[in-house]
Amino acid sequence: MSDIILETQGLTKHYGGVHALTDANFTLQAGEHVAIMGDNGAGKSTFVRQITGVEIPTRGKIIFDGAEQHFENPMDARDAGIETVFQTLALADDLNVPDNLFLGREIVKFNLGPFSILDYKAMREATMAGLEKTAVKIPNVNNTIRNMSGGQRQCVAIARTATFHSKLTIMDEPTAALGVQETAQVENIVRTLKEAGEPLILISHNMRQVMDLCDRIVVFRRGRIVANLRKEETDGQDVVAYITGAKTQPEYDYEAS
Amino acid sequence: MAETTHGTGGLTFDAKKRSWPNEANVFIALILIILIFEGLGAVFRDQSFLFDFNEARDGTILNMARIKIIILQVSIIGIIALGATQVIVSGGIDLSAGSVVGMTAMVTMSFAQTELVNGNPNPKALFGPAFMDLPALVPVLVGLLVGTGAGLVNGALVAYTRIPPFIATLGMMVAARGAAQWWTRGQPISFPTEGFAAIGDGMMPVVWFVGLAILFHFVLKYTVYGKHTYAIGSNEDAARMSGIKVARHKTLVYAIAGALAGFSAIVLASKNLTAQTGMGLMYELDAIAMAVIGGVSLAGGRGSIIGTVIGALIFGVIISGFTFLRLDAYYQEMVKGVIIVGAVVLDQWRQSRAALRG
Ligand SMILES: Nc1ncnc2c1ncn2[C@@H]1O[C@H](COP(=O)(O)OP(=O)(O)OP(=O)(O)O)[C@@H](O)[C@H]1O
Ligand SMILES: [Mg+2]
């Protein structure tokens, strides 16, 4: 068996009375690409927020890269090697593309603590290289995000994760607002990651995409994992049955137990 | 032929063509307002507003006396506006600056007193001789400390509680004014040392304002602190998800604004050679107006120090223009009110236009 890069045990998040995520036991092997599917509100993004330090789980364990992790904030998760495209994109509207790519990890000329001097030139060059590498096309990187189309924004968010080396990439509905060409581009980025042996968690509602890109599909329903399916052993109809609740794998059947 | 880079979907982009900066619009507004007063002056007073064609007194055709008064007038509040700019860009607001000026002026002045006034003991002496005739650095440091302290409290309230900035700083506004009165039970403090009096002497307030404006222009544009301030004002959640320690950063922003209000108080007390409990009354609104006129968006994320400096000049020109037209002081207060509301309306209009485009 290959190495486990990420494992969660009993990961749970309650927002007051809302049980958004309950007892999620999830594993990801090194180099594996796993899709998370599920209806709106199933808890997919909530799961992502727990393992990326955006929120602190109500309970449960996160084991990443061989050690138990207690991420206090997104910086901790990023420093540990997790790069994320959040569903909300997490871009600052009034900043341009290089500023957003390097937000929170700016390249500096002189380190003066919070007043460190920015190295705009280096960040711009790295941005251009990153965009080139990912084949993401933005007419003008000096433009602020506010003046970009929804798809362009998404491209910027994706370029941000792809520009930096990581041990795990997470994409929460990365192609939701994209046109045909841009979707193909993002899928190519994902394939590049696969070839490089970098693991990925992809959240998507697009069955074709998931079947094309991923090795395994984990289905969430009402805050719980209800199925863990190898791609070869399932098909679209089968997955939909799990998503809608027509089927539940026996080992995940909480109602019965 | 335009050189295109990263064109997509038939879109081309000319890298050489830079977009028109917002500050340029503000500058044009300044010129237009000056021209309006020139016109009104020609019609109603048969006099030029900023020019002096008859007697080339200073060897220039400018009315240097009036220009000096305008920039001197805006300098002290302008220093506060530099802090207000940062707070507003970060998505906040600071209503306490004027009261912090009052409190800081009182405390600072009490450490700046001289022992002998014309050979007689200082009639306003507050502390014993040990606290008299201190080097000017002491009251300056005390003033900066008081201002920064008030800013830190503002920042901590805004960053670590759910109290909105408007309410938190309103609380400080009332409390700091109270502290200013409590310090001497309402008595003014006068007779500073020569060293302290030199800080705000003559055109020194302008020197401080320009120097600090250059410093903070650099800080906002070229440092991590500046970048994070804009990021938090544009989208606080995104900033947090990008790993910025938002609460800590906000505290720092308010602390810097407090330090600037404190420094403004030092210059003001030094210039006036006295400190009174009512000093700085409503300065926060003038400072906010300067920033907003200069293009700083109350929604956060947008604006610049250059804009605010031009905004301060517009503010000064309008006030001075009405004096020039011989409107009495009561009208001036009303005009200020119109400027402040007008600036906010302008900001709303800019925002809705930005929303339409984006
Ligand atoms: N901060 C919050 N406070 C309260 N409830 C929340 C919060 N965040 C999410 N929820 C709730 O938790 C549940 C799961 O939300 P989540 O965003 O994880 O869904 P999702 O599976 O990502 O859905 P989608 O496909 O629409 O993105 C929803 O019912 C949502 O209303
Ligand atoms: Mg989601």
XYZ file of C-alpha atoms and ligand atoms in Angstrom:
647
model
C 0.000 0.000 0.000
C 1.230 3.468 -0.830
C 1.738 6.303 1.643
C -1.197 8.223 3.033
C -0.764 11.969 2.506
C -3.959 13.099 4.221
C -6.236 11.389 6.685
C -9.118 12.728 8.732
C -10.640 10.832 11.619
C -14.074 11.736 12.919
C -13.786 15.248 11.505
C -16.838 17.193 12.637
C -18.038 20.788 12.312
C -21.145 22.221 13.916
C -22.285 25.794 13.381
C -24.455 26.206 16.431
C -27.246 23.722 15.740
C -26.235 23.118 12.119
C -24.344 19.854 11.781
C -22.542 20.801 8.576
C -20.016 17.971 8.834
C -20.230 14.819 10.939
C -17.572 12.167 11.566
C -15.776 12.394 8.255
C -13.187 9.629 7.878
C -11.272 10.381 4.722
C -7.953 9.220 3.329
C -5.875 10.331 0.391
C -2.920 8.344 -0.935
C 0.193 9.993 -2.269
C -0.289 10.908 -5.901
C -3.994 10.109 -5.815
C -6.685 12.353 -7.313
C -9.942 12.137 -5.406
C -13.230 13.816 -6.276
C -15.710 14.935 -3.656
C -19.281 15.051 -4.902
C -22.576 15.819 -3.263
C -25.580 18.085 -3.468
C -25.570 21.740 -2.517
C -25.141 22.095 1.215
C -23.824 18.543 1.609
C -20.804 19.822 3.541
C -18.094 19.668 0.883
C -16.813 23.207 1.327
C -17.126 22.843 5.077
C -14.814 19.818 4.884
C -12.316 21.887 2.883
C -12.428 24.745 5.379
C -11.545 22.375 8.237
C -8.496 20.884 6.547
C -7.155 24.230 5.321
C -7.138 26.068 8.636
C -9.905 28.491 7.645
C -12.011 27.130 10.493
C -11.211 25.097 13.579
C -13.084 21.765 13.598
C -15.536 21.054 16.385
C -13.740 17.737 16.859
C -11.746 15.179 14.952
C -8.198 14.565 13.850
C -6.320 15.780 10.774
C -3.192 13.855 9.835
C -1.257 15.424 7.000
C 2.142 14.439 5.650
C 2.687 11.942 8.419
C 1.885 14.122 11.425
C -1.223 15.226 13.257
C -1.926 18.869 12.425
C -3.680 21.612 14.332
C -3.928 24.405 11.779
C -4.730 27.663 13.546
C -5.123 29.666 10.340
C -4.837 29.289 6.552
C -1.180 30.306 6.708
C -0.364 27.198 8.778
C -2.012 24.934 6.223
C -0.270 26.662 3.366
C 3.088 26.480 5.114
C 2.476 22.760 5.602
C 2.032 22.463 1.831
C -1.708 22.638 1.152
C -2.699 24.967 -1.708
C -6.396 25.669 -2.109
C -8.725 27.210 -4.675
C -11.631 28.182 -2.453
C -15.153 28.199 -3.808
C -15.343 31.893 -2.920
C -11.980 32.319 -4.719
C -10.597 34.450 -1.876
C -9.331 37.244 -4.111
C -8.941 40.881 -3.113
C -10.999 42.851 -5.665
C -8.968 46.027 -5.562
C -5.615 44.358 -6.095
C -4.136 43.203 -9.393
C -3.046 39.717 -10.413
C 0.510 39.578 -8.995
C -0.697 41.174 -5.752
C -3.322 38.465 -5.402
C -1.024 35.604 -6.331
C 1.433 36.666 -3.659
C -1.033 37.898 -1.062
C 0.155 36.762 2.346
C 3.508 35.533 0.976
C 4.922 38.570 -0.765
C 8.448 38.589 -2.133
C 10.335 41.318 -0.293
C 13.529 43.211 -1.006
C 14.342 44.125 2.593
C 12.849 42.405 5.557
C 11.568 45.058 7.954
C 8.825 42.985 9.583
C 5.404 44.335 8.616
C 7.089 47.209 6.795
C 9.158 44.985 4.524
C 9.717 46.494 1.082
C 7.861 44.697 -1.712
C 9.737 43.389 -4.714
C 7.135 44.179 -7.381
C 9.417 43.205 -10.244
C 10.136 39.723 -8.926
C 6.458 39.099 -8.161
C 5.441 40.274 -11.616
C 7.968 38.032 -13.303
C 6.964 35.022 -11.223
C 3.341 35.752 -12.068
C 4.052 35.812 -15.779
C 5.985 32.552 -15.462
C 3.151 31.009 -13.467
C 0.532 32.089 -15.997
C 2.699 30.731 -18.792
C 3.139 27.414 -17.013
C -0.589 26.999 -16.466
C -1.517 28.460 -19.865
C -3.944 30.774 -18.080
C -4.569 33.845 -20.190
C -5.298 37.194 -18.615
C -5.288 40.237 -20.923
C -3.661 42.546 -18.423
C -2.159 41.359 -15.154
C -2.067 44.947 -13.896
C -5.833 45.084 -14.007
C -7.616 44.833 -10.674
C -9.721 41.736 -10.051
C -12.800 43.999 -9.880
C -12.492 44.646 -13.600
C -12.271 40.983 -14.586
C -14.884 38.518 -15.726
C -15.986 35.683 -13.459
C -13.979 33.180 -15.465
C -10.866 35.322 -15.425
C -11.141 35.616 -11.654
C -11.351 31.878 -11.385
C -8.289 31.548 -13.612
C -6.372 33.865 -11.296
C -7.343 31.793 -8.261
C -6.255 28.608 -10.024
C -3.003 30.135 -11.225
C -2.322 31.079 -7.619
C -2.332 27.456 -6.463
C -0.506 26.208 -9.535
C 2.300 28.750 -9.251
C 3.480 27.426 -5.912
C 4.823 23.968 -5.211
C 2.629 22.048 -2.848
C 2.155 18.643 -1.294
C -1.607 18.734 -1.757
C -3.845 20.804 -3.993
C -7.518 21.318 -3.222
C -9.925 22.811 -5.759
C -13.477 23.643 -4.700
C -15.567 23.813 -7.892
C -12.755 25.358 -9.936
C -14.599 25.285 -13.269
C -18.014 26.438 -12.051
C -17.985 29.712 -14.008
C -15.697 28.750 -16.852
C -16.264 28.504 -20.575
C -15.424 25.415 -22.589
C -11.859 26.435 -23.393
C -11.051 27.595 -19.887
C -12.504 24.403 -18.400
C -10.266 22.378 -20.690
C -7.325 24.470 -19.514
C -8.054 23.815 -15.866
C -8.446 20.127 -16.600
C -5.043 20.217 -18.237
C -3.563 21.792 -15.119
C -5.076 18.940 -13.138
C -3.563 16.379 -15.526
C -0.176 18.041 -15.161
C -0.450 17.620 -11.410
C -1.318 13.954 -11.920
C 1.724 13.410 -14.115
C 3.902 15.122 -11.527
C 2.483 12.739 -8.931
C 0.945 15.563 -6.867
C -2.208 14.589 -5.009
C -5.455 16.507 -5.482
C -8.886 16.852 -3.957
C -11.352 18.084 -6.566
C -14.845 19.198 -5.643
C -17.090 19.253 -8.664
C -20.677 18.775 -9.761
C -19.486 17.838 -13.255
C -19.730 14.040 -13.617
C -17.817 13.863 -16.897
C -14.978 15.907 -15.435
C -14.787 13.777 -12.326
C -14.794 10.541 -14.321
C -12.071 11.949 -16.619
C -9.741 13.267 -13.961
C -10.067 11.299 -10.747
C -9.171 7.868 -9.400
C -11.787 7.777 -6.693
C -15.055 9.491 -5.784
C -16.154 10.259 -2.247
C -19.802 11.215 -1.889
C -21.063 13.584 0.819
C -24.696 13.757 1.836
C -26.142 15.915 4.597
C -22.788 16.384 6.271
C -21.720 12.735 6.130
C -19.597 10.636 3.820
C -21.959 8.061 2.312
C -19.790 6.393 -0.323
C -16.200 5.817 -1.309
C -16.092 4.553 -4.892
C -13.205 3.478 -7.114
C -13.728 4.893 -10.559
C -13.441 1.498 -12.249
C -16.134 0.042 -10.027
C -18.778 2.700 -10.568
C -20.506 4.820 -13.190
C -22.413 8.090 -13.372
C -25.779 6.622 -12.522
C -24.392 4.783 -9.537
C -22.766 7.958 -8.166
C -26.000 9.925 -8.629
C -27.848 7.257 -6.648
C -25.472 7.855 -3.732
C -25.717 11.650 -4.058
C -29.506 11.671 -3.992
C -29.769 9.126 -1.192
C -31.200 6.264 -3.224
C -28.159 4.240 -2.141
C -25.745 4.237 0.789
C -22.737 1.987 1.155
C -23.277 -0.446 4.048
C -20.214 0.686 5.997
C -21.567 4.267 5.968
C -25.184 3.408 6.808
C -25.622 5.384 10.044
C -29.405 5.278 10.023
C -29.347 1.473 10.085
C -26.831 1.174 12.917
C 1.008 49.458 -33.553
C 0.005 48.359 -30.113
C 2.125 45.654 -28.596
C -0.153 42.988 -27.213
C 0.503 40.546 -24.439
C -1.560 37.647 -23.152
C -4.445 38.413 -25.446
C -7.333 36.036 -25.070
C -10.642 35.610 -26.830
C -9.685 38.227 -29.405
C -8.959 40.739 -26.645
C -5.818 42.762 -27.008
C -4.015 44.729 -24.423
C -1.634 47.570 -25.027
C 0.965 47.294 -22.289
C 2.291 50.794 -22.936
C -1.020 52.470 -22.377
C -1.536 53.075 -18.702
C -4.967 53.712 -17.275
C -5.867 57.212 -16.135
C -5.173 57.437 -12.400
C -7.961 58.550 -10.110
C -5.621 61.106 -8.525
C -5.542 62.936 -11.847
C -9.306 63.464 -11.654
C -8.977 64.811 -8.138
C -6.238 67.156 -9.290
C -8.418 68.421 -12.133
C -11.184 69.020 -9.591
C -8.742 71.120 -7.555
C -7.904 73.246 -10.601
C -11.588 73.655 -11.481
C -12.490 74.751 -7.962
C -9.684 77.310 -7.981
C -10.947 78.610 -11.329
C -14.487 78.909 -9.948
C -13.229 81.044 -7.066
C -11.169 83.122 -9.496
C -14.350 83.709 -11.486
C -16.433 84.556 -8.422
C -13.645 86.833 -7.189
C -13.534 88.669 -10.495
C -17.316 89.167 -10.468
C -18.023 89.949 -6.815
C -14.797 91.321 -5.409
C -12.926 92.561 -8.440
C -9.897 90.667 -7.103
C -7.972 87.555 -7.935
C -8.157 84.593 -5.534
C -4.696 83.068 -5.790
C -2.906 85.520 -8.063
C -1.440 88.907 -7.451
C -0.875 90.755 -10.713
C -0.585 94.304 -9.423
C 2.442 94.181 -7.213
C 4.970 91.458 -7.869
C 5.862 91.417 -4.219
C 7.582 88.067 -3.869
C 8.787 88.155 -7.411
C 5.903 85.843 -8.339
C 2.472 86.550 -9.699
C 0.996 84.309 -7.033
C -0.691 85.565 -3.924
C 1.808 83.761 -1.716
C 0.278 85.071 1.482
C -3.042 83.355 0.796
C -1.452 80.185 -0.558
C 0.678 79.923 2.573
C -2.387 80.332 4.763
C -4.233 77.620 2.848
C -1.511 75.012 3.147
C -0.770 75.958 6.730
C -4.453 75.592 7.580
C -4.758 72.125 6.122
C -1.438 70.767 7.359
C -2.375 69.931 10.935
C -5.652 68.231 10.029
C -3.886 66.811 6.979
C -1.586 64.828 9.292
C -4.709 63.251 10.804
C -6.062 62.637 7.300
C -2.988 60.510 6.536
C -4.076 58.190 9.350
C -7.746 58.396 8.358
C -6.739 57.312 4.850
C -5.169 54.111 6.163
C -8.080 53.323 8.446
C -10.653 53.885 5.686
C -8.633 51.925 3.116
C -8.626 49.011 5.580
C -12.419 49.181 5.597
C -12.792 50.999 8.922
C -13.442 54.493 10.222
C -11.953 56.487 13.097
C -14.204 59.068 14.700
C -11.958 59.580 17.709
C -9.083 61.489 16.068
C -10.282 64.980 17.075
C -10.750 64.041 20.724
C -7.434 62.195 20.743
C -5.886 65.468 19.556
C -7.477 67.243 22.513
C -6.337 64.652 25.038
C -2.835 64.389 23.604
C -2.384 68.161 23.416
C -3.219 68.465 27.114
C -0.933 65.671 28.268
C 1.903 66.688 25.959
C 1.756 70.327 26.979
C 1.949 69.452 30.650
C 5.362 67.894 29.987
C 6.501 70.800 27.819
C 6.198 73.614 30.351
C 8.960 76.046 31.151
C 9.794 76.922 34.754
C 10.268 80.653 34.367
C 8.113 82.945 32.262
C 9.852 86.323 31.812
C 11.760 85.662 35.011
C 8.646 84.852 37.013
C 7.525 81.367 37.997
C 5.178 79.784 35.476
C 1.657 80.773 36.586
C 0.165 77.717 34.907
C 2.698 75.235 36.330
C 1.090 71.825 36.575
C 3.843 69.638 38.000
C 6.810 70.362 40.230
C 10.159 71.720 38.929
C 11.368 68.189 38.155
C 8.926 68.122 35.246
C 9.754 71.594 33.959
C 12.138 72.564 31.164
C 12.442 69.016 29.891
C 14.029 68.494 26.484
C 11.396 68.752 23.730
C 11.847 65.063 22.985
C 10.103 64.144 26.242
C 6.719 65.769 25.501
C 6.956 64.539 21.924
C 7.439 60.946 23.043
C 4.705 61.305 25.658
C 2.351 62.674 22.985
C 3.116 59.893 20.537
C 2.609 57.377 23.323
C -0.791 58.796 24.282
C -1.959 58.928 20.658
C -0.691 55.440 19.885
C -2.263 54.120 23.077
C -5.668 55.502 22.124
C -5.225 54.042 18.634
C -4.296 50.654 20.077
C -7.456 50.604 22.161
C -9.512 51.521 19.070
C -7.768 48.863 17.034
C -8.142 46.146 19.653
C -11.849 46.929 20.040
C -12.413 46.835 16.300
C -10.243 43.796 15.618
C -10.969 41.499 18.538
C -14.617 42.274 19.351
C -17.634 42.496 17.130
C -18.100 46.190 17.904
C -18.301 48.041 14.568
C -15.535 50.644 14.052
C -18.098 53.440 14.025
C -19.248 52.636 17.572
C -15.859 51.659 19.006
C -14.227 54.899 17.910
C -17.287 56.920 18.905
C -16.717 55.570 22.407
C -13.095 56.700 22.252
C -14.234 60.080 20.925
C -16.291 60.690 24.057
C -13.821 59.103 26.469
C -10.743 60.941 25.138
C -12.525 64.304 25.311
C -13.424 63.453 28.889
C -9.811 62.577 29.634
C -8.690 65.911 28.168
C -10.970 67.738 30.570
C -10.121 65.556 33.546
C -6.367 66.080 33.113
C -6.467 69.684 34.397
C -10.100 69.877 35.493
C -10.735 71.902 32.354
C -7.895 74.412 32.775
C -5.794 75.288 29.725
C -2.029 74.705 29.874
C 0.400 77.261 28.487
C 4.009 78.441 28.418
C 5.969 75.702 26.689
C 9.754 75.583 26.412
C 11.414 77.191 23.413
C 12.431 73.780 22.145
C 8.846 72.560 22.131
C 7.539 75.796 20.633
C 9.883 75.351 17.677
C 8.099 72.164 16.540
C 5.048 73.955 15.176
C 6.598 77.355 14.573
C 5.984 79.225 11.316
C 5.640 76.895 8.347
C 6.851 73.861 10.317
C 3.386 72.195 10.266
C 3.634 72.128 6.456
C 7.081 70.542 6.661
C 5.755 67.803 8.958
C 2.689 67.226 6.807
C 4.662 66.945 3.576
C 7.323 64.749 5.189
C 4.777 62.386 6.721
C 2.758 62.319 3.500
C 5.840 61.209 1.561
C 6.653 58.604 4.211
C 3.165 57.113 4.260
C 2.792 57.297 0.503
C 5.814 55.031 0.383
C 4.584 52.809 3.199
C 1.150 52.269 1.646
C 2.445 51.674 -1.857
C 5.655 49.750 -1.379
C 5.435 47.746 1.830
C 3.717 44.564 2.914
C 1.820 46.627 5.488
C 0.315 48.757 2.729
C -0.580 45.791 0.542
C -2.314 44.024 3.408
C -4.210 47.188 4.338
C -5.681 47.350 0.832
C -6.350 43.601 0.802
C -8.287 43.721 4.074
C -10.333 46.690 2.868
C -11.162 44.964 -0.438
C -12.171 41.605 0.929
C -11.541 40.760 4.541
C -12.364 37.053 4.147
C -10.027 36.723 1.197
C -7.305 38.433 3.182
C -7.840 36.002 6.038
C -7.846 32.989 3.713
C -4.639 34.274 2.156
C -3.033 33.991 5.545
C -3.023 37.638 6.596
C -3.406 38.029 10.353
C -6.316 40.401 9.948
C -6.959 41.286 13.594
C -3.322 42.047 14.294
C -3.033 44.107 11.154
C -6.135 46.169 11.896
C -4.826 46.903 15.383
C -1.623 48.189 13.802
C -3.549 50.400 11.352
C -5.568 52.061 14.118
C -2.435 52.431 16.257
C -0.669 54.249 13.420
C -3.709 56.479 12.927
C -3.620 57.214 16.672
C 0.081 58.036 16.523
C -0.577 60.465 13.659
C -3.431 62.124 15.579
C -1.041 62.367 18.537
C 1.642 63.956 16.398
C -0.864 66.372 14.944
C -1.723 67.387 18.528
C 1.949 67.990 19.313
C 2.316 70.284 16.304
C -0.946 72.077 17.093
C -0.122 72.658 20.767
C 3.340 73.856 19.833
C 1.995 76.219 17.170
C -0.638 77.683 19.510
C 1.738 77.717 22.515
C -1.135 76.405 24.572
C -3.366 73.388 25.019
C -7.077 73.545 25.670
C -9.548 70.782 26.369
C -11.588 71.672 23.283
C -8.703 71.357 20.870
C -9.227 69.268 17.757
C -13.007 69.414 17.973
C -14.503 67.824 14.818
C -11.073 67.400 13.248
C -11.916 63.761 12.531
C -14.702 64.811 10.178
C -12.489 67.281 8.327
C -9.828 64.592 8.016
C -12.309 62.016 6.731
C -13.662 64.592 4.273
C -10.144 65.308 2.975
C -9.549 61.609 2.386
C -12.914 60.998 0.749
C -12.637 64.090 -1.473
C -9.252 62.698 -2.468
C -10.803 59.478 -3.713
C -10.484 57.216 -0.671
C -13.529 54.956 -0.780
C -15.557 54.549 2.405
C -16.191 50.976 1.250
C -12.471 50.280 1.748
C -9.732 49.027 -0.541
C -9.371 52.127 -2.675
C -7.577 55.445 -2.321
C -4.098 56.810 -1.884
C -2.034 59.269 0.105
C -1.499 61.438 -2.997
C -5.272 61.605 -3.409
C -5.715 62.596 0.224
C -3.087 65.340 -0.029
C -4.888 66.807 -3.045
C -8.175 66.313 -1.174
C -6.738 68.317 1.730
C -5.799 71.113 -0.673
C -9.316 71.127 -2.147
C -10.700 71.318 1.368
C -8.390 74.229 2.225
C -9.130 76.046 -1.026
C -12.881 75.836 -0.491
C -12.700 77.114 3.101
C -10.300 79.882 2.138
C -12.370 80.671 -0.947
C -15.433 81.362 1.132
C -13.431 83.582 3.464
C -12.136 85.380 0.385
C -15.726 85.937 -0.719
C -16.344 87.442 2.752
C -18.853 84.871 3.873
C -18.933 84.985 7.638
C -17.863 82.182 9.938
C -21.347 80.734 10.398
C -21.676 80.157 6.702
C -18.290 78.498 6.713
C -19.395 75.831 9.168
C -22.409 75.113 6.999
C -20.209 74.969 3.923
C -18.036 72.407 5.707
C -21.107 70.341 6.368
C -21.993 70.478 2.690
C -18.428 69.481 1.737
C -18.495 66.454 4.036
C -21.875 65.218 2.836
C -20.939 66.067 -0.744
C -17.761 64.004 -0.467
C -19.709 60.993 0.760
C -22.271 61.365 -2.035
C -19.417 61.567 -4.521
C -17.946 58.389 -3.041
C -21.260 56.561 -3.351
C -21.487 57.667 -6.960
C -17.955 56.442 -7.661
C -18.782 53.111 -6.024
C -21.922 52.581 -8.048
C -19.988 53.369 -11.199
C -17.294 50.888 -10.180
C -20.003 48.297 -9.525
C -21.476 48.862 -12.975
C -18.102 48.365 -14.599
C -17.103 45.360 -12.501
N -20.616 29.723 8.692
C -21.730 28.954 8.670
N -22.678 29.121 9.613
C -23.801 28.336 9.613
N -24.047 27.388 8.708
C -23.144 27.180 7.748
C -21.931 27.955 7.675
N -21.229 27.531 6.611
C -21.942 26.553 6.046
N -23.093 26.343 6.727
C -24.098 25.305 6.409
O -23.447 24.081 6.337
C -23.989 23.285 5.313
C -22.893 22.814 4.382
O -22.381 23.898 3.633
P -21.222 23.747 2.552
O -20.834 25.096 2.138
O -20.160 22.875 3.116
O -21.964 23.004 1.355
P -21.371 22.467 -0.006
O -21.446 20.997 0.040
O -20.033 23.063 -0.264
O -22.438 23.022 -1.048
P -22.256 23.656 -2.517
O -22.252 22.536 -3.484
O -23.491 24.474 -2.676
O -21.018 24.463 -2.515
C -25.038 24.135 4.616
O -26.305 23.749 5.105
C -24.724 25.533 5.053
O -25.893 26.297 5.140
Mg -19.329 24.390 -1.566
